[in-house]
Tab-separated table of C-alpha atoms in Angstrom:
chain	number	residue	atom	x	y	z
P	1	UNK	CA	-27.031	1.127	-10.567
P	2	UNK	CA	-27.348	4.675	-11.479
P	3	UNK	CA	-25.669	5.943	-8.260
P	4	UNK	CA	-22.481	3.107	-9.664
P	5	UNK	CA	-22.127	4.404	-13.162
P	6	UNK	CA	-22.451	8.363	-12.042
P	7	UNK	CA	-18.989	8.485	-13.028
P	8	UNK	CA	-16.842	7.573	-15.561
P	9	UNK	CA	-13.553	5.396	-15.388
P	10	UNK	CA	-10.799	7.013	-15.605
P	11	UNK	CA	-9.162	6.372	-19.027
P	12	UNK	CA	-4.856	4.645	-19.408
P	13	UNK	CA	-4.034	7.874	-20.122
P	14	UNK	CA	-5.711	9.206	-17.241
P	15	UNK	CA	-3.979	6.454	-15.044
P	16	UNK	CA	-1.071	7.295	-15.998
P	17	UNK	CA	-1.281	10.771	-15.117
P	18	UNK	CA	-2.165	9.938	-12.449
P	19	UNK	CA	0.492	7.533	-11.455
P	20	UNK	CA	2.882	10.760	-12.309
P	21	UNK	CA	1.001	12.749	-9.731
P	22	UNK	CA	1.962	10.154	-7.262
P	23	UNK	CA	5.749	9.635	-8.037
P	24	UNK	CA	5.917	13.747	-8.087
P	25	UNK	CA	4.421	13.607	-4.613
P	26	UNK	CA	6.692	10.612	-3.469
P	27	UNK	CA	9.355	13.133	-4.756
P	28	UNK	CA	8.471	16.079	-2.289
P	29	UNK	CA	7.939	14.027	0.281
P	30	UNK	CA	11.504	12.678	-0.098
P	31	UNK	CA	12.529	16.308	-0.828
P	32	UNK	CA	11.233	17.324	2.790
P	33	UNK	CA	12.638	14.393	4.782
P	34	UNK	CA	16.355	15.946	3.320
P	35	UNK	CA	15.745	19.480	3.957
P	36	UNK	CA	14.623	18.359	7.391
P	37	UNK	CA	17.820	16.340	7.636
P	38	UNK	CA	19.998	20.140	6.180
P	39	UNK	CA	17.840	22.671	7.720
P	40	UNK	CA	17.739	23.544	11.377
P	41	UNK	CA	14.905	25.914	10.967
P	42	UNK	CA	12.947	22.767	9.361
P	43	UNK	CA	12.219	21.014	12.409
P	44	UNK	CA	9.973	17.842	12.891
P	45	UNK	CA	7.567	19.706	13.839
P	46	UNK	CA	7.100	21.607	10.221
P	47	UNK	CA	7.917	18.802	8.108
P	48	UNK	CA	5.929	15.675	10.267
P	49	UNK	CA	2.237	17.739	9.347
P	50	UNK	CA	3.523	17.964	5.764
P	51	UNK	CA	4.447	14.558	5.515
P	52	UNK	CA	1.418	12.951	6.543
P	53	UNK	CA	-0.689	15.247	4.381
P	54	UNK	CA	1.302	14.277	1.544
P	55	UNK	CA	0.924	10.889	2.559
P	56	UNK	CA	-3.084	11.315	3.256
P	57	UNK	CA	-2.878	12.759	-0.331
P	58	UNK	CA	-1.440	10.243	-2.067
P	59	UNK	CA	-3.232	7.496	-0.293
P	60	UNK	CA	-7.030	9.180	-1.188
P	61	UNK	CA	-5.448	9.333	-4.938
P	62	UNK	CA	-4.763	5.361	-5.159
P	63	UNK	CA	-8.027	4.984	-3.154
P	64	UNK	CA	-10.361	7.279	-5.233
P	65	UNK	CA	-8.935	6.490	-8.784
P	66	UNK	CA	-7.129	3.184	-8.836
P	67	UNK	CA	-8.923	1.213	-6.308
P	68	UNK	CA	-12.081	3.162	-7.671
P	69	UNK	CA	-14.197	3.572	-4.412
P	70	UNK	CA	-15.443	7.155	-5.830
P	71	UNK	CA	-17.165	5.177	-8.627
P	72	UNK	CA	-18.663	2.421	-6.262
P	73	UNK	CA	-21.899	2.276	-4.510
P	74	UNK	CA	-21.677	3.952	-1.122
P	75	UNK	CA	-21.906	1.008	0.648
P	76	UNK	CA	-18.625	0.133	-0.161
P	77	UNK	CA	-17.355	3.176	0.948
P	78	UNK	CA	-18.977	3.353	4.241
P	79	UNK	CA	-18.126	-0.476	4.822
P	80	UNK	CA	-14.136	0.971	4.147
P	81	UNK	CA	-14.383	4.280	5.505
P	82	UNK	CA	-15.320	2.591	8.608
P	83	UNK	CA	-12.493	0.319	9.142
P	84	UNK	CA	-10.203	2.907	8.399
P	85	UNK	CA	-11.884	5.212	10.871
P	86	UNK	CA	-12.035	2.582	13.368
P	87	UNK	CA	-8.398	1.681	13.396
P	88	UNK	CA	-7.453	5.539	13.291
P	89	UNK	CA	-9.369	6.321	16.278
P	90	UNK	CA	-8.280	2.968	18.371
P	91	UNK	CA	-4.673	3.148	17.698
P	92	UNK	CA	-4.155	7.309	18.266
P	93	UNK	CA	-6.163	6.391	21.418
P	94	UNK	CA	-4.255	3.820	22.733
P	95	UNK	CA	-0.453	6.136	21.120
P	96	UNK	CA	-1.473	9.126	23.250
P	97	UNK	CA	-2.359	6.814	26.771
P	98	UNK	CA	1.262	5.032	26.601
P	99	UNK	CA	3.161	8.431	25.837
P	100	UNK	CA	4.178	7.477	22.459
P	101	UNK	CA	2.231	10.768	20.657
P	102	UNK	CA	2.934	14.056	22.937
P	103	UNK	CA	1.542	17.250	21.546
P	104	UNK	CA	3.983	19.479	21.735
O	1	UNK	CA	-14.551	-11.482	-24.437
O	2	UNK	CA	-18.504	-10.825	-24.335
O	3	UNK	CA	-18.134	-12.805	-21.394
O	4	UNK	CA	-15.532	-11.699	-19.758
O	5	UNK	CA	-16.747	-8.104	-18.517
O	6	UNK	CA	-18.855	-5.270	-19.352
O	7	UNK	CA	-17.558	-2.250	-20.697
O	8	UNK	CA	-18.024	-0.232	-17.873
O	9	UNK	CA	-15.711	-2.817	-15.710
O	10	UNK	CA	-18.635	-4.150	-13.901
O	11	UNK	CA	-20.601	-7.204	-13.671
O	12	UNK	CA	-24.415	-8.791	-13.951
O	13	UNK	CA	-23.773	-10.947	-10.603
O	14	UNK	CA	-25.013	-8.473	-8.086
O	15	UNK	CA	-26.542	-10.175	-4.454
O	16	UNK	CA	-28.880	-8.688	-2.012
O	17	UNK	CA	-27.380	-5.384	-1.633
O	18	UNK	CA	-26.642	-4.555	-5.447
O	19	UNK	CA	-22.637	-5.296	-5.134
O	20	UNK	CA	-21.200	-8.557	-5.770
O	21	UNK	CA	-20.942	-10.355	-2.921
O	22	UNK	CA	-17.490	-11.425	-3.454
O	23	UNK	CA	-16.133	-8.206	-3.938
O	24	UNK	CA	-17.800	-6.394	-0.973
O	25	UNK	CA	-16.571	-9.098	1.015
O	26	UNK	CA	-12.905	-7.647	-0.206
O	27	UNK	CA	-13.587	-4.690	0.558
O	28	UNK	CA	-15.141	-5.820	4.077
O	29	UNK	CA	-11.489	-8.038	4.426
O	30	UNK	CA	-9.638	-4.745	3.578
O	31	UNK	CA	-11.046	-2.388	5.765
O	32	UNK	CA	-10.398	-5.139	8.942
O	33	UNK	CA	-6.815	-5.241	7.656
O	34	UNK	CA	-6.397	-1.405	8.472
O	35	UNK	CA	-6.720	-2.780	12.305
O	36	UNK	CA	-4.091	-5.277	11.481
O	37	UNK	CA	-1.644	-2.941	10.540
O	38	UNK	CA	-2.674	-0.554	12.509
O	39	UNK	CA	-1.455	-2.269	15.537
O	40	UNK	CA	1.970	-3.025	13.976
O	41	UNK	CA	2.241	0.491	12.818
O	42	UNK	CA	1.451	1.210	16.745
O	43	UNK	CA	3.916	-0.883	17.924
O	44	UNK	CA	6.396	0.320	16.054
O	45	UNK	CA	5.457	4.075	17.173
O	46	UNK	CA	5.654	3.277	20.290
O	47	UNK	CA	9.297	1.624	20.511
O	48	UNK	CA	10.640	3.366	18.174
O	49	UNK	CA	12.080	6.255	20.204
O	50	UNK	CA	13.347	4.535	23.860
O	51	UNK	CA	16.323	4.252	24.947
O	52	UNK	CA	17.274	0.891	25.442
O	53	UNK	CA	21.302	1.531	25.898
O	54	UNK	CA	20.571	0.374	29.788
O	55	UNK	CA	19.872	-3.543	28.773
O	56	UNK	CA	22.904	-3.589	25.896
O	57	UNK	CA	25.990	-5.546	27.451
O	58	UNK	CA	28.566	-2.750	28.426
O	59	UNK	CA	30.514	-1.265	25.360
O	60	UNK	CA	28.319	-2.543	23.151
O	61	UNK	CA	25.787	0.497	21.467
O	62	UNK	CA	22.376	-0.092	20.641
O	63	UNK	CA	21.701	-0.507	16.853
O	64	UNK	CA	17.748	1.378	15.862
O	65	UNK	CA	16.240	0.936	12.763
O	66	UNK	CA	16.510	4.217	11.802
O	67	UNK	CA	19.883	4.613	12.484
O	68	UNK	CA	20.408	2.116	9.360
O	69	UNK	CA	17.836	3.347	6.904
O	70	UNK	CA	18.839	3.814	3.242
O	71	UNK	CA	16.435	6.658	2.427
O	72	UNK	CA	17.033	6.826	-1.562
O	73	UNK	CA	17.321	2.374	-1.908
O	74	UNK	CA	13.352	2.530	-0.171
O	75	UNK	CA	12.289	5.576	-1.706
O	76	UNK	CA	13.042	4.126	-4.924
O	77	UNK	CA	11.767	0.607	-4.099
O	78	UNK	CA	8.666	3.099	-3.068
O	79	UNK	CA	8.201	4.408	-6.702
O	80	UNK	CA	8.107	0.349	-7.956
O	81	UNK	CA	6.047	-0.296	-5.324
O	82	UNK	CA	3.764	2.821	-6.437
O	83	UNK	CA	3.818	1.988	-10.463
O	84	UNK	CA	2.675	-1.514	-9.767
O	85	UNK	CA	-0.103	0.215	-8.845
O	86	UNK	CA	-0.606	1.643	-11.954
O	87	UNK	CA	-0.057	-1.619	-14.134
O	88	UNK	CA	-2.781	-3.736	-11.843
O	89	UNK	CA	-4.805	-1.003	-13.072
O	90	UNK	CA	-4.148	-0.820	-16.668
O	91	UNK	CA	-4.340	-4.586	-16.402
O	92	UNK	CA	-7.766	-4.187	-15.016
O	93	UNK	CA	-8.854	-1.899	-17.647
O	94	UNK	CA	-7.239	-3.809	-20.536
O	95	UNK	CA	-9.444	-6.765	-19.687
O	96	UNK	CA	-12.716	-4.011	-19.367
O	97	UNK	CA	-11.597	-3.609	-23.046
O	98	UNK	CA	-11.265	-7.322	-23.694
O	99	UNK	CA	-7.986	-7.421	-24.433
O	100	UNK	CA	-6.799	-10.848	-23.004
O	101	UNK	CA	-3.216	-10.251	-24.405
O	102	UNK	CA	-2.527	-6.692	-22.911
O	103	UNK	CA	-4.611	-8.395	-19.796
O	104	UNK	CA	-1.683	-10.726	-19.286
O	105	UNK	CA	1.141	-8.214	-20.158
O	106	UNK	CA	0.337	-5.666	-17.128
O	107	UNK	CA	-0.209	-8.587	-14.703
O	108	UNK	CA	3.247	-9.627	-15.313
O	109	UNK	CA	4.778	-6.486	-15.199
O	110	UNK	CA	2.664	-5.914	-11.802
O	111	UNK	CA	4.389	-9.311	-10.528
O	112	UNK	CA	7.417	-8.072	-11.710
O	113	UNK	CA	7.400	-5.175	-9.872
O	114	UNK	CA	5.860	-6.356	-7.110
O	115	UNK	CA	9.662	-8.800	-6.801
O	116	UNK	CA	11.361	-6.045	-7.492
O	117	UNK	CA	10.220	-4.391	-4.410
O	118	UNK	CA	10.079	-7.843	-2.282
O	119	UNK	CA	14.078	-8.377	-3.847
O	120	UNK	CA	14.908	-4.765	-2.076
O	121	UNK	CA	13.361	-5.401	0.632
O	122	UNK	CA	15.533	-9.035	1.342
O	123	UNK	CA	18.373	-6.475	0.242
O	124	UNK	CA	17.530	-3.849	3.246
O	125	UNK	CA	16.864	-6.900	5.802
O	126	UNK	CA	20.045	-8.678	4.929
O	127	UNK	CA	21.713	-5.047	5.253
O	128	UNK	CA	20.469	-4.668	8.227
O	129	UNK	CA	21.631	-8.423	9.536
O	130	UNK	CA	25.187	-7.873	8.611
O	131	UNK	CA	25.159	-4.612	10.210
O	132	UNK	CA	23.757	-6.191	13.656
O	133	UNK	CA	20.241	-5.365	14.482
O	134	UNK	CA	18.592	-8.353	13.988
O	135	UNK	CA	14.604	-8.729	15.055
O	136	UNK	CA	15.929	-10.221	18.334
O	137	UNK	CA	17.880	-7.032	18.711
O	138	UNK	CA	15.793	-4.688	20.456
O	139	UNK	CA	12.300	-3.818	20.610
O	140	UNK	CA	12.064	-1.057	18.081
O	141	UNK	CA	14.082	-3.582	15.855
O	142	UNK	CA	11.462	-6.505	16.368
O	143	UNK	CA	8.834	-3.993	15.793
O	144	UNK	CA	10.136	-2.666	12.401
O	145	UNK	CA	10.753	-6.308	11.146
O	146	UNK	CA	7.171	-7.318	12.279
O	147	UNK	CA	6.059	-4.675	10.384
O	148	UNK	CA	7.910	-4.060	7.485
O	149	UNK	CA	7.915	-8.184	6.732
O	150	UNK	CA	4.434	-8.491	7.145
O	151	UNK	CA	3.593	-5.946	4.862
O	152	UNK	CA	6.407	-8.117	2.098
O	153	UNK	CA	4.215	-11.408	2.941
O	154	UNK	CA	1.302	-9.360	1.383
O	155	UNK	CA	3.603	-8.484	-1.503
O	156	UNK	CA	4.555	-11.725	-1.932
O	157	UNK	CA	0.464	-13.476	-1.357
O	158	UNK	CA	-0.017	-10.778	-4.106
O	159	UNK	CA	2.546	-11.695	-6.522
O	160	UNK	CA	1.203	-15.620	-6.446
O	161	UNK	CA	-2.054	-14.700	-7.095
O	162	UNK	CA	-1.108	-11.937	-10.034
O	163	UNK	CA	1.228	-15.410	-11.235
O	164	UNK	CA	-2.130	-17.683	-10.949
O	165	UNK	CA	-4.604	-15.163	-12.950
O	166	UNK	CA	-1.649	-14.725	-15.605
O	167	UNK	CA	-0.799	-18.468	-15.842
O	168	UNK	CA	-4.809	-18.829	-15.966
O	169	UNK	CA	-4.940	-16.770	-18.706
O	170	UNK	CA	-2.150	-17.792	-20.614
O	171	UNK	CA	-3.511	-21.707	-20.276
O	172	UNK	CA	-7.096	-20.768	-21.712
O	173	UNK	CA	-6.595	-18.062	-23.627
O	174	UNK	CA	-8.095	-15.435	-21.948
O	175	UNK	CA	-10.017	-14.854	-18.727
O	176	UNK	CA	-14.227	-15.923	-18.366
O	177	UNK	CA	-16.206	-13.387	-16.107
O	178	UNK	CA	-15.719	-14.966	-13.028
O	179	UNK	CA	-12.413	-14.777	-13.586
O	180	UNK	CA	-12.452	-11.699	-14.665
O	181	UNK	CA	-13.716	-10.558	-11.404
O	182	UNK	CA	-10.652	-11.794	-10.052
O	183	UNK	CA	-8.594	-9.295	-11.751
O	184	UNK	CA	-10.605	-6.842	-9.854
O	185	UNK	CA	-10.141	-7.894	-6.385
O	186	UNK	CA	-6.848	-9.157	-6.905
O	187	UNK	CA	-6.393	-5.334	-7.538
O	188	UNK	CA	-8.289	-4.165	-5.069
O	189	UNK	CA	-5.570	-6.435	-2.905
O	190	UNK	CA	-3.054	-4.860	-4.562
O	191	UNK	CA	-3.584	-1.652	-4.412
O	192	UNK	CA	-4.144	-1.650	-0.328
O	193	UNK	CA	-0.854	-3.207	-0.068
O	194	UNK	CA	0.076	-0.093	-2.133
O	195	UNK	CA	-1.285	2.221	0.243
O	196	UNK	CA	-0.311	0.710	3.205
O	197	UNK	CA	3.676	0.863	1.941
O	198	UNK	CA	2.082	4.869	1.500
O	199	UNK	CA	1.611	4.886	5.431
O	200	UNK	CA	4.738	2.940	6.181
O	201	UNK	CA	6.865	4.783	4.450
O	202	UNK	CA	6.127	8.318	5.852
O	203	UNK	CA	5.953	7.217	9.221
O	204	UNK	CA	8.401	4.704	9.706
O	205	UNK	CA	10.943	5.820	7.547
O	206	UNK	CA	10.497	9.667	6.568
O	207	UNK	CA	9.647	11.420	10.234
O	208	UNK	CA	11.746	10.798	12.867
């Protein structure tokens, strides 16, 4: 139980700053799909790595805090982690043998 | 409420391996639903950039999903779909608190945005329809309706059982532990949808 309650919940206010973290990064990400759309020098190539590590960044945040898996017993997260892993791993796999990832 | 939840948002009913079983079996049913999108996520990546002008009847041009895409409609139903997340949480935390009424507020305002986002998301398909790509359309069409509607049946599963914990509520006053535990996995349900509209809507919509 100790390893459980190591950390504290966050509190509303908390939540809520955190929510604000998210919409701000929904708003750069949104921010780089239009300066890819205005910018020749902004290729796909710049703004796909920043995308998905704003994306990777926003989906450890809801993870972490809201779904609370940093508070739970590591069990948990291994049983998740693993799954997640997994499915990464199978799919990029399987994206790279019929062409549909190239690295460029 | 002293038997609704402890404090610290957990429970007494802890199994063999010190978690409730129910909600590491949630967590178990999660982490096999990453394979389930994951192959229509795939799918998608992989038609998404053919050609497929060679099968369209002559004159007639082929209609892609990204072609049609209304960036700032889904980036905003994106931001709904983003503060639900945050009242399933303060939902979950009001009832930590034992506060049955503030309970019941956030779940409706988490159904509530939860049809918000499912209402612009019929909007975008029926775009889409009157436009001409329908899922029958083309691969990369069929693709993005598998996976985008998919992901809204979640929404929608969600949404009736945020209704059934609120109505619940509302009929006996307040939520017992059990189903107080509920609340928690209901969120934890709620929140993966969340972060699965997080993958779907930087690589589907946002990189080309």
């Amino acid at each position: 139980m100790a390893e459980e309650h190591a950390l504290a919940h966050p509190t509303p206010r908390q939540y809520a700053q955190i929510a604000i973290l998210l919409a701000f990064l929904t708003a750069i990400e949104v921010s780089l799909y239009y300066l890819e759309q205005s910018i020749d020098a902004f290729t796909t190539s710049v703004s796909a790595p920043l995308l998905i590590l704003l994306a990777v960044m926003k989906f450890v945040i809801v993870v972490g805090w809201f779904m609370h898996l940093r508070f739970e017993k590591s069990l948990v997260s291994k049983f998740f982690t693993t799954g997640f892993v997994a499915a990464i791993v199978l799919y990029v796999a399987v994206l790279f043998a019929l062409g549909a990832i190239v690295l460029t | 409420m002293s038997d609704v939840a402890h404090a610290d948002g957990h429970h007494d009913v802890h199994e063999g391996t010190g978690i409730d079983n129910r909600k590491l079996g949630m967590w178990v049913f999660l982490s096999s639903e990453f394979m389930f999108f994951g192959a229509l996520i795939s799918n998608y990546m992989l038609f998404k950039g053919r050609d497929y002008s060679a099968f369209m009847p002559t004159g007639q041009s082929v209609l892609l999903p990204r072609g049609l895409y209304d960036i700032p409609f889904t980036s905003v139903s994106s931001f709904v779909l983003l503060m639900s997340s945050l009242t399933m949480v303060l939902a979950h935390d009001a009832l930590v608190s034992g506060d049955q009424n503030r309970t019941r507020v956030w779940l409706a305002a988490t159904g509530m945005l939860g049809s918000v986002f499912i209402g612009g998301q019929v909007f975008e398909f029926t775009e889409f329809v009157q436009q001409g790509m329908t899922i029958s359309s083309n691969p990369a069409a069929s693709a993005f309706f598998m996976l985008t509607g998919f992901h809204g049946a979640h929404v929608f599963f969600g949404i009736l059982m945020l209704l059934s914990l609120y109505g619940i509520s509302k009929r006996q006053g307040g939520l017992t532990e059990v189903q107080g535990l509920n609340v928690e996995l209901v969120g934890l349900y709620w929140h993966f949808v969340d972060i699965i509209w997080i993958v779907i809507f930087t690589i589907v919509y946002l990189i080309p």
